[in-house]
PDB file of C-alpha atoms in Angstrom:
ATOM      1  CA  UNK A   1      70.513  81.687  96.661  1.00  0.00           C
ATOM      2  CA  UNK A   2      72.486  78.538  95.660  1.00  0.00           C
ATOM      3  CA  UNK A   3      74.050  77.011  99.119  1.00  0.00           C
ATOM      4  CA  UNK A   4      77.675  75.885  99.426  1.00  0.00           C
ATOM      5  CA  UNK A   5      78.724  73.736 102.043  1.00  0.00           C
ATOM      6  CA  UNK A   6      82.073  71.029 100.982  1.00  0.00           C
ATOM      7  CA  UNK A   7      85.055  72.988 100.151  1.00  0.00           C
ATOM      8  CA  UNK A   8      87.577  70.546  98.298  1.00  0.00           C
ATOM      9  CA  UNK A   9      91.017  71.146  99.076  1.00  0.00           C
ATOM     10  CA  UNK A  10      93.407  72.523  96.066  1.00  0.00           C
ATOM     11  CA  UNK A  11      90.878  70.732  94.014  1.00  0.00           C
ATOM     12  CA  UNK A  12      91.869  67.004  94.986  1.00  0.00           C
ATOM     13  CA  UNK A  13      90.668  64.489  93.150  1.00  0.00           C
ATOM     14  CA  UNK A  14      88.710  66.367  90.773  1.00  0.00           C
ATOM     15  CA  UNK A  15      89.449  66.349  86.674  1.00  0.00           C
ATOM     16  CA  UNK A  16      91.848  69.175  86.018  1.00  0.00           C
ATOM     17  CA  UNK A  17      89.483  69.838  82.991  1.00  0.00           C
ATOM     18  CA  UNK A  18      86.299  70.257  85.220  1.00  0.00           C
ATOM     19  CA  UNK A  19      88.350  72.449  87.257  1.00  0.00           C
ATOM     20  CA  UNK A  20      89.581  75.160  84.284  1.00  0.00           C
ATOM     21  CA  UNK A  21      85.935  75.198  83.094  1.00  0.00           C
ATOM     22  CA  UNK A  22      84.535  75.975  86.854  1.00  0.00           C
ATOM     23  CA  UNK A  23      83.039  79.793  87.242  1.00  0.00           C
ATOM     24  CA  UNK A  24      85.580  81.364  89.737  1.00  0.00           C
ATOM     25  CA  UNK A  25      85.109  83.254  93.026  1.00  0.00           C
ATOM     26  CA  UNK A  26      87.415  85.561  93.962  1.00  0.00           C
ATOM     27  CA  UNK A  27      87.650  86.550  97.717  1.00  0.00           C
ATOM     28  CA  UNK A  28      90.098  88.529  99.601  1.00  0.00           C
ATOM     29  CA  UNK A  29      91.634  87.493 103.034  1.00  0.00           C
ATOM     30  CA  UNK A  30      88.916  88.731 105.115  1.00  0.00           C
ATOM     31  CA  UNK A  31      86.194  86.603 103.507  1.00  0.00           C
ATOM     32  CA  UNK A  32      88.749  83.077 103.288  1.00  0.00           C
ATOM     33  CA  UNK A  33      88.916  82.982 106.752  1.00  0.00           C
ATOM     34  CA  UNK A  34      84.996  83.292 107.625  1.00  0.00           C
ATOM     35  CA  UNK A  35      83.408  79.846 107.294  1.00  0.00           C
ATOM     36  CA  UNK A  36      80.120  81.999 106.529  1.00  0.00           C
ATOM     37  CA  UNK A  37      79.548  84.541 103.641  1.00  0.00           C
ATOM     38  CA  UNK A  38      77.966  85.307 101.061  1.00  0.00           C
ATOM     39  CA  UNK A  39      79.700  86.159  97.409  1.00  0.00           C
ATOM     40  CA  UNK A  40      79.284  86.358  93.581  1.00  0.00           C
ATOM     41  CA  UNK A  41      80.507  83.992  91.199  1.00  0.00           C
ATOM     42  CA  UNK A  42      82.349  84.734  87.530  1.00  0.00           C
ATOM     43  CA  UNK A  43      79.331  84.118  85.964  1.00  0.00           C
ATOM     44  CA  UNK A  44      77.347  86.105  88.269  1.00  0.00           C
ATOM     45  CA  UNK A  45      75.434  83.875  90.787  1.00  0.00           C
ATOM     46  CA  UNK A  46      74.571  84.357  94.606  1.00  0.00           C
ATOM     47  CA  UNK A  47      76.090  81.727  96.670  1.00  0.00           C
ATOM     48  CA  UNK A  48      75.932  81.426  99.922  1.00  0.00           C
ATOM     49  CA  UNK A  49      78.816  79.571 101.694  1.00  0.00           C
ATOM     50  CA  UNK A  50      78.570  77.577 105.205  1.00  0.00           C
ATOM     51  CA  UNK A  51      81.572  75.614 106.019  1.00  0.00           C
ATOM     52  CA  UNK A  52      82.768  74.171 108.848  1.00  0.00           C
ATOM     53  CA  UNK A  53      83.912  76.870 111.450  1.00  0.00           C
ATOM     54  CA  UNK A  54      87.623  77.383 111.258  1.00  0.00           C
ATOM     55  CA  UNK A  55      87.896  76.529 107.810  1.00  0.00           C
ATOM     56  CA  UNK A  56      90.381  78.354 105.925  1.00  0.00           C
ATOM     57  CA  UNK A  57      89.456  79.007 102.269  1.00  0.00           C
ATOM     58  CA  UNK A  58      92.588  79.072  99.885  1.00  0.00           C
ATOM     59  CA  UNK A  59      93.244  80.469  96.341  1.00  0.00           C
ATOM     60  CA  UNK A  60      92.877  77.186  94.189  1.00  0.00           C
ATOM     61  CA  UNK A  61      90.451  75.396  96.812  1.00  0.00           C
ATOM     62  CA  UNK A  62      87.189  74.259  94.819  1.00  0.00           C
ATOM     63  CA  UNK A  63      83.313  74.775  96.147  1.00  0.00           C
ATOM     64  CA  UNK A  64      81.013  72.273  95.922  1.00  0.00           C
ATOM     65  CA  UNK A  65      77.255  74.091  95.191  1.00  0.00           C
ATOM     66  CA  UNK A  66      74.058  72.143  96.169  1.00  0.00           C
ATOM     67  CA  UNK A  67      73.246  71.572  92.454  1.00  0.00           C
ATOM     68  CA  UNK A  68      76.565  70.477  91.996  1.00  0.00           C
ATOM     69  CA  UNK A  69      78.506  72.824  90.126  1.00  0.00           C
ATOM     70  CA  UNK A  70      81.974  73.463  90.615  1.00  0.00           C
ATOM     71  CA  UNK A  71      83.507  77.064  91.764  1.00  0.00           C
ATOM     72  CA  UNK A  72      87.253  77.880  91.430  1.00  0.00           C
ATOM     73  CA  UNK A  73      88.739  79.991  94.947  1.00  0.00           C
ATOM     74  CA  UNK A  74      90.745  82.816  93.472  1.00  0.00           C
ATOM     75  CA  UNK A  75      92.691  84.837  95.703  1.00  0.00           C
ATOM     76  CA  UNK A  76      91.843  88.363  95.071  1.00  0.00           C
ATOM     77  CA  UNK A  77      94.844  90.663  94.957  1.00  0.00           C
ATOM     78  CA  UNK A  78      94.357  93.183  98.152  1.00  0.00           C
ATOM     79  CA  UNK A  79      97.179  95.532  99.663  1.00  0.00           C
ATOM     80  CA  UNK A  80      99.417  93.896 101.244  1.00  0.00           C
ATOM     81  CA  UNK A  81     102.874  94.994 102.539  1.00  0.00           C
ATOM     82  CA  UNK A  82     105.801  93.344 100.939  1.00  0.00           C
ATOM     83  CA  UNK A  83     108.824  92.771 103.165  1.00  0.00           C
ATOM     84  CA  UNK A  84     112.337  92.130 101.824  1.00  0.00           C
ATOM     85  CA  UNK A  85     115.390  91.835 103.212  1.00  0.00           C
ATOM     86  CA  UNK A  86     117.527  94.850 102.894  1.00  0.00           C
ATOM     87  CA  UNK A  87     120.771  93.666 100.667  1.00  0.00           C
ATOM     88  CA  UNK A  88     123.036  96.971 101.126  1.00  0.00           C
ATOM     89  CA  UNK A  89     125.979  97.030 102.613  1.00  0.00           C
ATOM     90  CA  UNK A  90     126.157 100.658 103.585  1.00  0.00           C
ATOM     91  CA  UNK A  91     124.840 100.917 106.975  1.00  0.00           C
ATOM     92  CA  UNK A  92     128.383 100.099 108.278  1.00  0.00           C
ATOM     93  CA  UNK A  93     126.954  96.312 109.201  1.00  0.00           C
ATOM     94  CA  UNK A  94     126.756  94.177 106.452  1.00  0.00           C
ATOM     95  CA  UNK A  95     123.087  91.900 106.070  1.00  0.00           C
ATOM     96  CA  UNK A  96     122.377  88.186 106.016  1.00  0.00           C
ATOM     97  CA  UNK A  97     119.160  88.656 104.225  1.00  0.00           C
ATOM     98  CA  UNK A  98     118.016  84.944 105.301  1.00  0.00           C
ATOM     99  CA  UNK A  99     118.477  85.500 108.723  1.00  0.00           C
ATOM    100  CA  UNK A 100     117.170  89.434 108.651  1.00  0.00           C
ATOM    101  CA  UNK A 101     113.926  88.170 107.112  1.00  0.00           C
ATOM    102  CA  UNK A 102     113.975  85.113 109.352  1.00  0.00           C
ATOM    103  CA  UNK A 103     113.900  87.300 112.389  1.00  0.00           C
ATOM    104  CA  UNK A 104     111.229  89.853 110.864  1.00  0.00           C
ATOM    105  CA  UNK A 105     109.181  86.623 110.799  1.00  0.00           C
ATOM    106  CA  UNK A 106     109.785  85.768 114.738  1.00  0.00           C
ATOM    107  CA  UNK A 107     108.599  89.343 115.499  1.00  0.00           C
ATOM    108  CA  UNK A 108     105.685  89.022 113.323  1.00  0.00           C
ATOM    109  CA  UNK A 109     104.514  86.099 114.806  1.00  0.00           C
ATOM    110  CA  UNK A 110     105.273  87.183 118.394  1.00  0.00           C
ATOM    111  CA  UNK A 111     102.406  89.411 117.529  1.00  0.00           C
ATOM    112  CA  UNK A 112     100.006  86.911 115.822  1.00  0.00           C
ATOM    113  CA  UNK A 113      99.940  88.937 112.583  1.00  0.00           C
ATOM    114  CA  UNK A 114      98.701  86.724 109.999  1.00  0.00           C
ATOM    115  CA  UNK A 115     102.272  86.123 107.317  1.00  0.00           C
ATOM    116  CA  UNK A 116     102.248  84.614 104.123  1.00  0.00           C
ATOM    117  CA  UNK A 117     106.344  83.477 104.021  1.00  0.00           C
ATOM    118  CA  UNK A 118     107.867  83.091 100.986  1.00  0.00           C
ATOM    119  CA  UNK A 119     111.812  82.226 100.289  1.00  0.00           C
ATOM    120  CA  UNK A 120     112.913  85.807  99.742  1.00  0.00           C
ATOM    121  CA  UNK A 121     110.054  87.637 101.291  1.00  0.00           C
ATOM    122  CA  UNK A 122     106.905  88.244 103.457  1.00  0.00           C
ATOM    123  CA  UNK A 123     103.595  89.612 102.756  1.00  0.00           C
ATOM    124  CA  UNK A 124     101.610  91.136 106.121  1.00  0.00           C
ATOM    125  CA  UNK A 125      98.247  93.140 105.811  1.00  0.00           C
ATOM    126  CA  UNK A 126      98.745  96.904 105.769  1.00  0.00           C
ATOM    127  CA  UNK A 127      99.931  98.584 109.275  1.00  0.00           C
ATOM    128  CA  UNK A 128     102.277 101.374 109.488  1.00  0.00           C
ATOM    129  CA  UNK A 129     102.943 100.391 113.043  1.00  0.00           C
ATOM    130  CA  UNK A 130     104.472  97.291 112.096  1.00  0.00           C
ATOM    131  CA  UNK A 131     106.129  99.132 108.736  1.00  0.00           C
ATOM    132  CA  UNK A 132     107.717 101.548 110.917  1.00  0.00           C
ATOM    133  CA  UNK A 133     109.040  98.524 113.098  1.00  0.00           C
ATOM    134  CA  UNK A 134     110.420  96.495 110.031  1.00  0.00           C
ATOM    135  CA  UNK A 135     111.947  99.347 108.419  1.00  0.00           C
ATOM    136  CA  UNK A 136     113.911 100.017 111.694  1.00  0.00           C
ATOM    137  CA  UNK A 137     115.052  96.380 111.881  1.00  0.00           C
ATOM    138  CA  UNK A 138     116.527  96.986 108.231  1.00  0.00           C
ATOM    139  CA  UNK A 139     114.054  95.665 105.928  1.00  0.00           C
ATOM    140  CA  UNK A 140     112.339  96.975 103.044  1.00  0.00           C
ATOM    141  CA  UNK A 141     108.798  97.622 102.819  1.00  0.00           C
ATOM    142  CA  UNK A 142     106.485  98.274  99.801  1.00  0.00           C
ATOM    143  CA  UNK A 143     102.694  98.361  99.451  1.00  0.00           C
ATOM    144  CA  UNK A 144     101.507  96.189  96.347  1.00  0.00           C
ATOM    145  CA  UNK A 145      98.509  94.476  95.298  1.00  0.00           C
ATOM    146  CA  UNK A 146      98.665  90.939  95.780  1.00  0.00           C
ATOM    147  CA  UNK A 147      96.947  87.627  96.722  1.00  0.00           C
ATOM    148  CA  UNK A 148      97.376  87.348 100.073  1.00  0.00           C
ATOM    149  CA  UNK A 149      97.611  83.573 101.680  1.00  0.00           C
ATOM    150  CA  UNK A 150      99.137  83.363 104.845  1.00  0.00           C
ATOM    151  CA  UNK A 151     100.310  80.236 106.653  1.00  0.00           C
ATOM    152  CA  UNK A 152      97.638  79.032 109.062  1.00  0.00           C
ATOM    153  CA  UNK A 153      99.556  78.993 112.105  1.00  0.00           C
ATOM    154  CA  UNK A 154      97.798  81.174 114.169  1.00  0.00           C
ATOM    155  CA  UNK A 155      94.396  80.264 112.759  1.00  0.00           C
ATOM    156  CA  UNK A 156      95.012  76.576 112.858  1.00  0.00           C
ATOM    157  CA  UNK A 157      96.638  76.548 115.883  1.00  0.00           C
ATOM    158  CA  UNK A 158      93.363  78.183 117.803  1.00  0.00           C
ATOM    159  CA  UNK A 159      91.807  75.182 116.691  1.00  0.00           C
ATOM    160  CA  UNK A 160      94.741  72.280 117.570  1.00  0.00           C
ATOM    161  CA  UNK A 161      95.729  73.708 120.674  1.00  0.00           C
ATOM    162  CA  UNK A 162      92.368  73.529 121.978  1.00  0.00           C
ATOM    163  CA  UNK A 163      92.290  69.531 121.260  1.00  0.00           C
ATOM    164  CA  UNK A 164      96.185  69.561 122.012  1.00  0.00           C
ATOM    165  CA  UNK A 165      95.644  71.052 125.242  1.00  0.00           C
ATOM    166  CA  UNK A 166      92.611  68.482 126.393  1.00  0.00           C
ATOM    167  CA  UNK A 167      95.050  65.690 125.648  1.00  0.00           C
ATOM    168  CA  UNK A 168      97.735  67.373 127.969  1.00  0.00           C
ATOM    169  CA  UNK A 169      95.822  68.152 130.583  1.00  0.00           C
ATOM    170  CA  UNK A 170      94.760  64.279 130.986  1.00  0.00           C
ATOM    171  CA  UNK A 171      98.187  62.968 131.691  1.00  0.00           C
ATOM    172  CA  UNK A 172      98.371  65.549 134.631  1.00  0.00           C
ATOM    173  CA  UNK A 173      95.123  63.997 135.945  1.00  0.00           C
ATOM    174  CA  UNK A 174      96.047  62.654 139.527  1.00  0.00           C
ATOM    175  CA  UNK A 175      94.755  59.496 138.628  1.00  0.00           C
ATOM    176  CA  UNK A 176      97.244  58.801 135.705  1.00  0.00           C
ATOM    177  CA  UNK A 177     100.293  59.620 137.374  1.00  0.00           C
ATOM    178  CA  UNK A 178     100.707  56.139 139.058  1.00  0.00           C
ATOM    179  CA  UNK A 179     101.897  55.322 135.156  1.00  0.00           C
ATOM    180  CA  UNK A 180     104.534  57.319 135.439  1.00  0.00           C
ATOM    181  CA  UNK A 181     106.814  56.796 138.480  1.00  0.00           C
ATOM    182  CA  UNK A 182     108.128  53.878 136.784  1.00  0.00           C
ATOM    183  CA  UNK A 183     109.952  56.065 134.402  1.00  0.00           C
ATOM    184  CA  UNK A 184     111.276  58.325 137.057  1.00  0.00           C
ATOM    185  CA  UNK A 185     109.805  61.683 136.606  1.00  0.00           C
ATOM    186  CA  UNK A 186     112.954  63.475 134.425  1.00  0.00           C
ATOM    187  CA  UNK A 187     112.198  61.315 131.688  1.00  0.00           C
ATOM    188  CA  UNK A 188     108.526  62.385 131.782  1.00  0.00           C
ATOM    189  CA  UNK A 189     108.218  64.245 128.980  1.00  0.00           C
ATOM    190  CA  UNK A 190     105.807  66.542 130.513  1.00  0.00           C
ATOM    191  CA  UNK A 191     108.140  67.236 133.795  1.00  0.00           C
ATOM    192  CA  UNK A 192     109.632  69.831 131.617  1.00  0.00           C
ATOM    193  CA  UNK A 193     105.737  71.797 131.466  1.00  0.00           C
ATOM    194  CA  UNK A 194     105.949  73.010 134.631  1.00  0.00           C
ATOM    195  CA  UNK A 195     108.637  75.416 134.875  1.00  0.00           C
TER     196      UNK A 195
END
């Protein structure tokens, strides 16, 4: 099985032309966000894939095989919900479709859902809780089939919070604090952490 283990980013650097020529792989959600699988190519190859762990695949990212062929990241269309805001005036409260879909967004991430946002819409992964939920709140809701890329916030962020959390806790050491009486602690910009 051919291995794959350099993922280039939105194909960076690489000859457009190379690029359009490049057998394709197309991968759902579930499979982007595992740095290990297996899959078929366009032209119907094993590969096996071993990125780094936490690595995020994307539709348009490019795979780098051992041999050196290229492979084009297609985002496979999968159900998704579509969420848009609800424009109709008739519930007796009129909508600010911005700020409705703006606050479907807060509630969606309050609850780590992974969100692809888009300027008049969202895209979540099928759940008839959180349709239920959205659909109360005023918005509309449709099942289609479409790529699905969602921001990596939550993914990321498991991954930078970890390193931004080591740096934190170091200024709290006891043995750094003599650096900071000079500023007096309110300008500390930590002293606000420890409500």
């Amino acid at each position: 099985m051919l291995q794959v283990s350099k993922l280039i980013p939105q194909a960076r650097g690489l000859a457009p032309v190379l690029v359009r020529r490049a057998a394709t792989l197309t991968l759902d959600w579930d499979v982007r966000q595992k740095s290990r699988f297996d899959a078929e190519t366009s032209d119907g190859r094993r590969v096996g894939v071993f990125l780094p762990r936490g690595t995020l695949v994307r539709g348009g990212d490019v795979l780098l095989t051992q041999d050196g062929s290229l492979l084009r990241v297609v985002a496979a269309p999968q159900p998704v919900l579509r969420i848009t805001a609800c424009t109709d005036h008739h519930h007796g409260h009129s909508h600010d479709p911005a700020f409705d879909l703006m606050r479907a967004a807060y509630h969606l991430g309050n609850r780590h859902v992974p969100i692809e946002l888009k300027p008049d819409h969202l895209k979540i992964e099928p759940d008839h809780v959180l349709a239920d939920l959205l659909r109360a709140m005023h918005l509309n809701v449709v099942e289609v089939s479409e790529s699905f890329e969602p921001e990596g916030g939550a993914y990321a962020a498991g991954h930078a919070h970890g390193t931004g959390d080591a740096s934190h806790s170091h200024a709290h050491d006891p043995g750094d604090h003599g650096h900071d009486h000079g500023h007096g602690r309110g300008h500390h910009p930590h002293a606000h952490d420890h409500g």
